[in-house]
């Protein structure tokens, strides 16, 4: 199947076609430019809502993602999920182990779920996932969810890829304080206190409020709402969907969304350029030894690398 046929099939809901296109894009295959050109036809840019879902292991990200899928499917939207370096294995859109709830959607044409390994890809997480998000958007998915686990650099990078980032916390995990320490709170557009059925949820909400009250804001700036959810039984999910829509509306004003998308594209290009440069201008072990052992200085060594290539 050629690129045009593949994109047509993928837009019509053929998940194998979606998978083939994603693989081509992730691997920066020779077909990637033709795919981008095919996608550019027939769909407005930034037509999907890209939602990042992040938080510590076990806070309920996958369970919540599944509940969100359900809500958006009810509204007739097509939803794609990218699970970045998932801690539990996903395969072929069917989820193993305890991810039974996401498997509820495994037979639904309007849902596409895929795990993404970012290691070993040219340009790493930013370039690979960014390209995948744009592809899914171009294929007509109305919502693209990106789930990432852990607290740290990966999360910050993912927030750069999403229009709206949800930071999940749960009672009993010391999460609020940890999040503040790690600086992760800066990436959140919407806070979600999940497992609200457990004791301590209100105190997590209070901690967040107290923390937010310390942040100075300009008029018109976004104020992150705090949503309480019980992901397992869908409690609070409608309110969360509304909060995401509200953030999307806010972004759509004053060129914010377009600016965000441009920043994202620039970051992807930079990541890819970096990777390519590292590949082309490799540093030999000999040269490293020369610097380490004082036979030459770093600036001369660097100049040598650039000139030799
Ligand atoms: N009590 C309660 N348990 C929940 C809730 N949401 C999720 N869980 C449970 O928490 C556990 C972890 O949920 P997951 O959705 O796998 O969490 P996750 O954040 O995706 O985990 P990783 O992908 O491994 O980081 C599961 O046993 C869920 O059933 C909730 O709202 N209340
Ligand atoms: Mg998960």
CSV table of C-alpha atoms and ligand atoms in Angstrom, one decimal:
chain,number,residue,atom,x,y,z
A,1,UNK,CA,0.0,0.0,0.0
A,2,UNK,CA,1.3,3.5,-0.9
A,3,UNK,CA,1.3,6.4,1.5
A,4,UNK,CA,-1.9,7.9,0.0
A,5,UNK,CA,-3.8,4.6,0.5
A,6,UNK,CA,-2.4,4.1,3.9
A,7,UNK,CA,-3.5,7.6,5.1
A,8,UNK,CA,-6.9,7.1,3.6
A,9,UNK,CA,-7.3,3.7,5.4
A,10,UNK,CA,-6.0,5.1,8.6
A,11,UNK,CA,-8.4,8.0,8.5
A,12,UNK,CA,-11.2,5.6,7.9
A,13,UNK,CA,-10.3,3.8,11.2
A,14,UNK,CA,-7.9,1.0,10.0
A,15,UNK,CA,-5.7,0.5,13.0
A,16,UNK,CA,-3.1,-1.5,11.1
A,17,UNK,CA,-2.6,1.4,8.7
A,18,UNK,CA,-2.2,3.8,11.7
A,19,UNK,CA,0.4,1.5,13.1
A,20,UNK,CA,2.4,1.3,9.9
A,21,UNK,CA,2.4,5.0,9.5
A,22,UNK,CA,3.5,5.5,13.1
A,23,UNK,CA,6.3,3.1,12.7
A,24,UNK,CA,7.5,4.9,9.5
A,25,UNK,CA,7.4,8.3,11.2
A,26,UNK,CA,9.1,7.1,14.4
A,27,UNK,CA,11.9,5.6,12.4
A,28,UNK,CA,12.3,8.7,10.3
A,29,UNK,CA,11.9,6.5,7.3
A,30,UNK,CA,12.2,7.7,3.7
A,31,UNK,CA,8.5,7.8,3.5
A,32,UNK,CA,8.2,10.4,6.3
A,33,UNK,CA,8.2,13.5,4.0
A,34,UNK,CA,5.5,11.9,1.8
A,35,UNK,CA,3.4,11.1,4.9
A,36,UNK,CA,3.7,14.6,6.1
A,37,UNK,CA,2.6,15.9,2.7
A,38,UNK,CA,-0.4,13.5,2.6
A,39,UNK,CA,-1.4,14.6,6.1
A,40,UNK,CA,-1.3,18.3,5.2
A,41,UNK,CA,-4.2,17.7,2.8
A,42,UNK,CA,-7.6,18.0,4.3
A,43,UNK,CA,-7.1,18.8,7.9
A,44,UNK,CA,-6.6,22.1,9.7
A,45,UNK,CA,-3.4,22.4,11.8
A,46,UNK,CA,-3.9,22.0,15.6
A,47,UNK,CA,-7.2,20.3,15.1
A,48,UNK,CA,-6.7,17.8,17.9
A,49,UNK,CA,-6.5,18.4,21.6
A,50,UNK,CA,-3.2,17.0,22.8
A,51,UNK,CA,-3.4,16.0,26.4
A,52,UNK,CA,-0.4,14.9,28.5
A,53,UNK,CA,-1.1,12.7,31.5
A,54,UNK,CA,1.6,12.4,34.0
A,55,UNK,CA,2.3,11.6,37.6
A,56,UNK,CA,4.1,9.1,39.9
A,57,UNK,CA,3.8,5.3,39.2
A,58,UNK,CA,0.5,3.9,40.3
A,59,UNK,CA,-1.4,7.1,40.8
A,60,UNK,CA,-4.0,5.9,38.3
A,61,UNK,CA,-2.9,7.4,35.0
A,62,UNK,CA,-4.0,4.4,32.8
A,63,UNK,CA,-7.2,4.0,34.7
A,64,UNK,CA,-8.0,7.7,34.3
A,65,UNK,CA,-7.0,7.6,30.6
A,66,UNK,CA,-9.5,4.8,30.0
A,67,UNK,CA,-12.2,6.7,31.8
A,68,UNK,CA,-11.4,9.8,29.7
A,69,UNK,CA,-11.5,7.7,26.5
A,70,UNK,CA,-15.0,6.6,27.5
A,71,UNK,CA,-16.2,10.1,28.0
A,72,UNK,CA,-14.8,11.4,24.7
A,73,UNK,CA,-16.2,8.4,22.8
A,74,UNK,CA,-19.6,9.1,24.2
A,75,UNK,CA,-19.2,12.6,22.7
A,76,UNK,CA,-18.4,11.0,19.3
A,77,UNK,CA,-14.7,11.9,19.3
A,78,UNK,CA,-11.9,9.7,18.0
A,79,UNK,CA,-9.2,9.2,20.6
A,80,UNK,CA,-5.5,8.1,20.3
A,81,UNK,CA,-3.3,7.2,23.3
A,82,UNK,CA,0.5,7.0,23.3
A,83,UNK,CA,1.9,5.4,26.4
A,84,UNK,CA,5.5,6.5,26.6
A,85,UNK,CA,7.9,3.9,28.0
A,86,UNK,CA,5.0,2.3,29.9
A,87,UNK,CA,6.1,0.5,33.1
A,88,UNK,CA,3.8,-2.4,32.2
A,89,UNK,CA,3.8,-3.9,28.7
A,90,UNK,CA,1.2,-2.9,26.1
A,91,UNK,CA,0.9,-4.7,22.9
A,92,UNK,CA,-0.9,-4.2,19.6
A,93,UNK,CA,-3.5,-1.9,21.2
A,94,UNK,CA,-4.5,-4.6,23.7
A,95,UNK,CA,-3.3,-4.1,27.2
A,96,UNK,CA,-1.9,-6.9,29.3
A,97,UNK,CA,-2.0,-7.4,33.0
A,98,UNK,CA,-4.3,-5.3,35.0
A,99,UNK,CA,-5.0,-2.8,32.3
A,100,UNK,CA,-8.3,-4.4,31.7
A,101,UNK,CA,-10.2,-1.1,31.5
A,102,UNK,CA,-8.2,0.1,28.6
A,103,UNK,CA,-8.8,-3.2,27.0
A,104,UNK,CA,-12.5,-2.3,27.1
A,105,UNK,CA,-11.7,0.0,24.2
A,106,UNK,CA,-9.6,-2.5,22.3
A,107,UNK,CA,-12.4,-3.4,19.9
A,108,UNK,CA,-13.5,0.2,19.2
A,109,UNK,CA,-12.4,1.6,15.8
A,110,UNK,CA,-12.5,5.1,17.2
A,111,UNK,CA,-9.7,4.4,19.7
A,112,UNK,CA,-6.1,3.7,19.0
A,113,UNK,CA,-3.7,2.8,21.8
A,114,UNK,CA,0.1,2.4,21.3
A,115,UNK,CA,3.1,2.2,23.5
A,116,UNK,CA,6.2,4.1,22.5
A,117,UNK,CA,9.7,3.3,23.4
A,118,UNK,CA,11.7,6.4,23.2
A,119,UNK,CA,15.1,5.0,23.8
A,120,UNK,CA,17.2,4.4,20.7
A,121,UNK,CA,15.2,6.7,18.5
A,122,UNK,CA,16.8,9.5,16.7
A,123,UNK,CA,16.2,12.7,18.7
A,124,UNK,CA,14.8,10.8,21.7
A,125,UNK,CA,11.5,11.4,23.4
A,126,UNK,CA,10.8,14.8,22.0
A,127,UNK,CA,11.4,14.1,18.4
A,128,UNK,CA,9.8,10.7,18.3
A,129,UNK,CA,6.7,11.4,20.3
A,130,UNK,CA,6.2,14.8,18.7
A,131,UNK,CA,6.2,13.3,15.3
A,132,UNK,CA,3.7,10.6,16.4
A,133,UNK,CA,1.4,13.2,17.9
A,134,UNK,CA,1.3,15.2,14.8
A,135,UNK,CA,0.7,12.1,12.7
A,136,UNK,CA,-2.3,11.1,14.8
A,137,UNK,CA,-3.7,14.6,14.7
A,138,UNK,CA,-3.3,14.5,10.9
A,139,UNK,CA,-5.1,11.2,10.7
A,140,UNK,CA,-8.2,12.8,12.3
A,141,UNK,CA,-8.0,11.9,15.9
A,142,UNK,CA,-9.8,14.5,17.9
A,143,UNK,CA,-7.9,13.9,21.1
A,144,UNK,CA,-4.4,12.6,21.4
A,145,UNK,CA,-3.5,11.5,25.0
A,146,UNK,CA,0.2,11.0,26.0
A,147,UNK,CA,0.7,9.0,29.2
A,148,UNK,CA,4.2,9.2,30.8
A,149,UNK,CA,5.3,7.7,34.1
A,150,UNK,CA,7.7,9.1,36.6
A,151,UNK,CA,8.7,12.5,37.8
A,152,UNK,CA,11.6,14.2,36.1
A,153,UNK,CA,13.0,15.3,32.8
A,154,UNK,CA,10.8,13.0,30.7
A,155,UNK,CA,7.7,14.6,32.2
A,156,UNK,CA,8.9,18.1,31.5
A,157,UNK,CA,9.6,17.2,27.9
A,158,UNK,CA,6.2,15.6,27.5
A,159,UNK,CA,4.5,18.7,28.9
A,160,UNK,CA,6.2,20.6,26.0
A,161,UNK,CA,4.5,18.3,23.6
A,162,UNK,CA,1.0,18.6,25.0
A,163,UNK,CA,-1.5,21.4,24.8
A,164,UNK,CA,-2.9,20.6,28.2
A,165,UNK,CA,-0.9,18.7,30.8
A,166,UNK,CA,-2.7,16.9,33.6
A,167,UNK,CA,-0.6,16.2,36.7
A,168,UNK,CA,-2.1,13.4,38.7
A,169,UNK,CA,-1.6,13.1,42.4
A,170,UNK,CA,-3.1,10.6,44.9
A,171,UNK,CA,-3.5,10.6,48.6
A,172,UNK,CA,-1.0,8.7,50.7
A,173,UNK,CA,1.9,9.0,48.3
A,174,UNK,CA,3.5,12.2,49.7
A,175,UNK,CA,2.9,13.4,46.2
A,176,UNK,CA,2.1,17.0,46.7
A,177,UNK,CA,5.3,17.8,48.5
A,178,UNK,CA,7.3,15.6,46.1
A,179,UNK,CA,5.9,17.4,43.1
A,180,UNK,CA,6.7,20.8,44.5
A,181,UNK,CA,10.3,19.7,45.3
A,182,UNK,CA,10.8,18.3,41.8
A,183,UNK,CA,9.5,21.5,40.2
A,184,UNK,CA,7.0,19.3,38.3
A,185,UNK,CA,4.1,21.5,39.4
A,186,UNK,CA,5.2,24.1,36.9
A,187,UNK,CA,4.2,21.8,34.0
A,188,UNK,CA,0.6,21.3,35.2
A,189,UNK,CA,-2.3,23.0,33.5
A,190,UNK,CA,-4.8,20.9,35.4
A,191,UNK,CA,-4.3,19.1,38.7
A,192,UNK,CA,-6.0,15.9,39.2
A,193,UNK,CA,-6.3,14.4,42.7
A,194,UNK,CA,-7.2,10.8,41.8
A,195,UNK,CA,-8.2,8.1,44.3
A,196,UNK,CA,-10.5,10.6,45.9
A,197,UNK,CA,-12.3,7.7,47.5
A,198,UNK,CA,-9.3,7.2,49.7
A,199,UNK,CA,-8.7,9.2,52.9
A,200,UNK,CA,-6.4,12.1,52.6
A,201,UNK,CA,-7.6,13.4,49.2
A,202,UNK,CA,-8.9,16.7,50.7
A,203,UNK,CA,-5.6,17.3,52.3
A,204,UNK,CA,-3.8,16.9,49.0
A,205,UNK,CA,-6.2,19.5,47.6
A,206,UNK,CA,-5.5,21.8,50.5
A,207,UNK,CA,-1.7,21.4,49.9
A,208,UNK,CA,-2.1,22.3,46.3
A,209,UNK,CA,-4.3,25.3,47.0
A,210,UNK,CA,-1.7,26.6,49.6
A,211,UNK,CA,1.1,26.1,47.0
A,212,UNK,CA,-0.9,27.8,44.3
A,213,UNK,CA,-1.7,30.8,46.5
A,214,UNK,CA,2.1,31.5,46.6
A,215,UNK,CA,2.3,31.9,42.8
A,216,UNK,CA,1.9,35.5,41.5
A,217,UNK,CA,-0.2,35.8,38.3
A,218,UNK,CA,-0.9,38.4,35.7
A,219,UNK,CA,-4.5,39.1,34.9
A,220,UNK,CA,-5.8,36.8,32.2
A,221,UNK,CA,-3.2,34.1,33.1
A,222,UNK,CA,-4.4,30.5,33.4
A,223,UNK,CA,-5.3,29.4,36.9
A,224,UNK,CA,-4.9,25.6,37.2
A,225,UNK,CA,-8.1,24.0,38.3
A,226,UNK,CA,-8.0,21.1,40.8
A,227,UNK,CA,-10.2,18.2,39.9
A,228,UNK,CA,-11.0,15.3,42.2
A,229,UNK,CA,-11.5,11.9,40.5
A,230,UNK,CA,-12.2,8.3,41.2
A,231,UNK,CA,-10.9,7.0,38.0
A,232,UNK,CA,-12.1,3.4,38.5
A,233,UNK,CA,-15.8,4.4,38.5
A,234,UNK,CA,-15.6,7.5,36.5
A,235,UNK,CA,-16.4,9.9,39.3
A,236,UNK,CA,-15.3,13.5,38.5
A,237,UNK,CA,-14.4,12.6,34.9
A,238,UNK,CA,-17.0,14.9,33.3
A,239,UNK,CA,-15.7,17.8,35.3
A,240,UNK,CA,-12.2,17.0,34.2
A,241,UNK,CA,-13.3,16.8,30.6
A,242,UNK,CA,-14.8,20.2,31.0
A,243,UNK,CA,-11.6,21.6,32.6
A,244,UNK,CA,-9.6,20.3,29.7
A,245,UNK,CA,-12.0,22.0,27.2
A,246,UNK,CA,-11.8,25.2,29.1
A,247,UNK,CA,-8.0,25.2,29.0
A,248,UNK,CA,-8.2,24.5,25.3
A,249,UNK,CA,-10.5,27.5,24.8
A,250,UNK,CA,-8.1,29.7,26.8
A,251,UNK,CA,-5.2,28.5,24.6
A,252,UNK,CA,-7.1,29.2,21.5
A,253,UNK,CA,-7.3,32.8,22.4
A,254,UNK,CA,-4.5,35.3,21.7
A,255,UNK,CA,-2.4,33.0,19.4
A,256,UNK,CA,-1.4,30.9,22.5
A,257,UNK,CA,-2.1,27.6,20.9
A,258,UNK,CA,-0.3,28.4,17.6
A,259,UNK,CA,2.7,29.7,19.5
A,260,UNK,CA,2.8,26.6,21.6
A,261,UNK,CA,2.7,24.4,18.5
A,262,UNK,CA,5.5,26.4,17.0
A,263,UNK,CA,7.7,26.1,20.1
A,264,UNK,CA,7.0,22.4,20.1
A,265,UNK,CA,8.0,22.0,16.4
A,266,UNK,CA,11.2,24.0,17.1
A,267,UNK,CA,12.1,21.7,20.0
A,268,UNK,CA,11.5,18.7,17.8
A,269,UNK,CA,13.7,20.0,15.1
A,270,UNK,CA,16.4,21.0,17.6
A,271,UNK,CA,16.3,17.5,19.2
A,272,UNK,CA,16.7,15.9,15.8
A,273,UNK,CA,19.5,18.2,14.7
A,274,UNK,CA,21.3,17.5,18.0
A,275,UNK,CA,21.1,13.8,17.5
A,276,UNK,CA,22.2,14.1,13.9
A,277,UNK,CA,25.2,16.2,14.8
A,278,UNK,CA,26.2,13.8,17.6
A,279,UNK,CA,26.1,11.0,15.1
A,280,UNK,CA,28.1,12.9,12.5
A,281,UNK,CA,30.6,14.5,14.8
A,282,UNK,CA,31.4,11.6,17.0
A,283,UNK,CA,34.1,12.0,19.7
A,284,UNK,CA,36.7,9.2,19.6
A,285,UNK,CA,38.0,7.6,22.7
A,286,UNK,CA,41.5,8.6,21.7
A,287,UNK,CA,40.6,12.2,21.6
A,288,UNK,CA,38.8,12.0,24.9
A,289,UNK,CA,42.0,10.5,26.4
A,290,UNK,CA,44.1,13.3,24.9
A,291,UNK,CA,42.0,15.9,26.7
A,292,UNK,CA,41.7,13.8,29.9
A,293,UNK,CA,45.4,13.3,30.1
A,294,UNK,CA,46.3,16.9,29.2
A,295,UNK,CA,47.8,16.4,25.8
A,296,UNK,CA,45.4,18.9,24.3
A,297,UNK,CA,42.7,21.3,25.4
A,298,UNK,CA,38.9,20.9,24.9
A,299,UNK,CA,38.6,23.8,22.5
A,300,UNK,CA,41.2,22.5,20.1
A,301,UNK,CA,39.8,19.0,20.4
A,302,UNK,CA,36.3,20.3,19.5
A,303,UNK,CA,37.7,22.2,16.6
A,304,UNK,CA,39.4,19.1,15.4
A,305,UNK,CA,36.2,17.1,15.5
A,306,UNK,CA,34.3,19.7,13.5
A,307,UNK,CA,37.0,20.1,10.9
A,308,UNK,CA,37.6,16.4,10.4
A,309,UNK,CA,34.0,15.6,9.6
B,1,LIG,N1,-9.0,3.3,45.1
B,1,LIG,C1,-8.7,3.7,43.9
B,1,LIG,N2,-7.9,3.0,43.2
B,1,LIG,C2,-7.6,3.4,41.9
B,1,LIG,C3,-8.1,4.6,41.4
B,1,LIG,N3,-7.6,4.8,40.2
B,1,LIG,C4,-6.8,3.8,39.9
B,1,LIG,N4,-6.7,2.9,41.0
B,1,LIG,C5,-5.9,1.7,41.1
B,1,LIG,O1,-4.6,2.1,41.2
B,1,LIG,C6,-3.7,1.1,40.6
B,1,LIG,C7,-2.8,1.7,39.6
B,1,LIG,O2,-3.6,2.3,38.5
B,1,LIG,P1,-3.0,2.5,37.1
B,1,LIG,O3,-4.0,3.2,36.3
B,1,LIG,O4,-2.3,1.3,36.6
B,1,LIG,O5,-1.8,3.6,37.5
B,1,LIG,P2,-0.7,4.2,36.6
B,1,LIG,O6,-0.5,5.6,37.1
B,1,LIG,O7,-1.1,4.1,35.1
B,1,LIG,O8,0.5,3.3,36.8
B,1,LIG,P3,1.9,3.2,36.0
B,1,LIG,O9,1.5,3.3,34.5
B,1,LIG,O10,2.5,1.9,36.4
B,1,LIG,O11,2.7,4.4,36.4
B,1,LIG,C8,-4.7,0.1,40.0
B,1,LIG,O12,-4.8,-1.0,40.9
B,1,LIG,C9,-6.0,0.8,39.9
B,1,LIG,O13,-7.1,0.0,39.9
B,1,LIG,C10,-9.1,5.3,42.2
B,1,LIG,O14,-9.6,6.4,41.8
B,1,LIG,N5,-9.3,4.9,43.4
B,2,LIG,MG1,-0.1,3.4,33.4
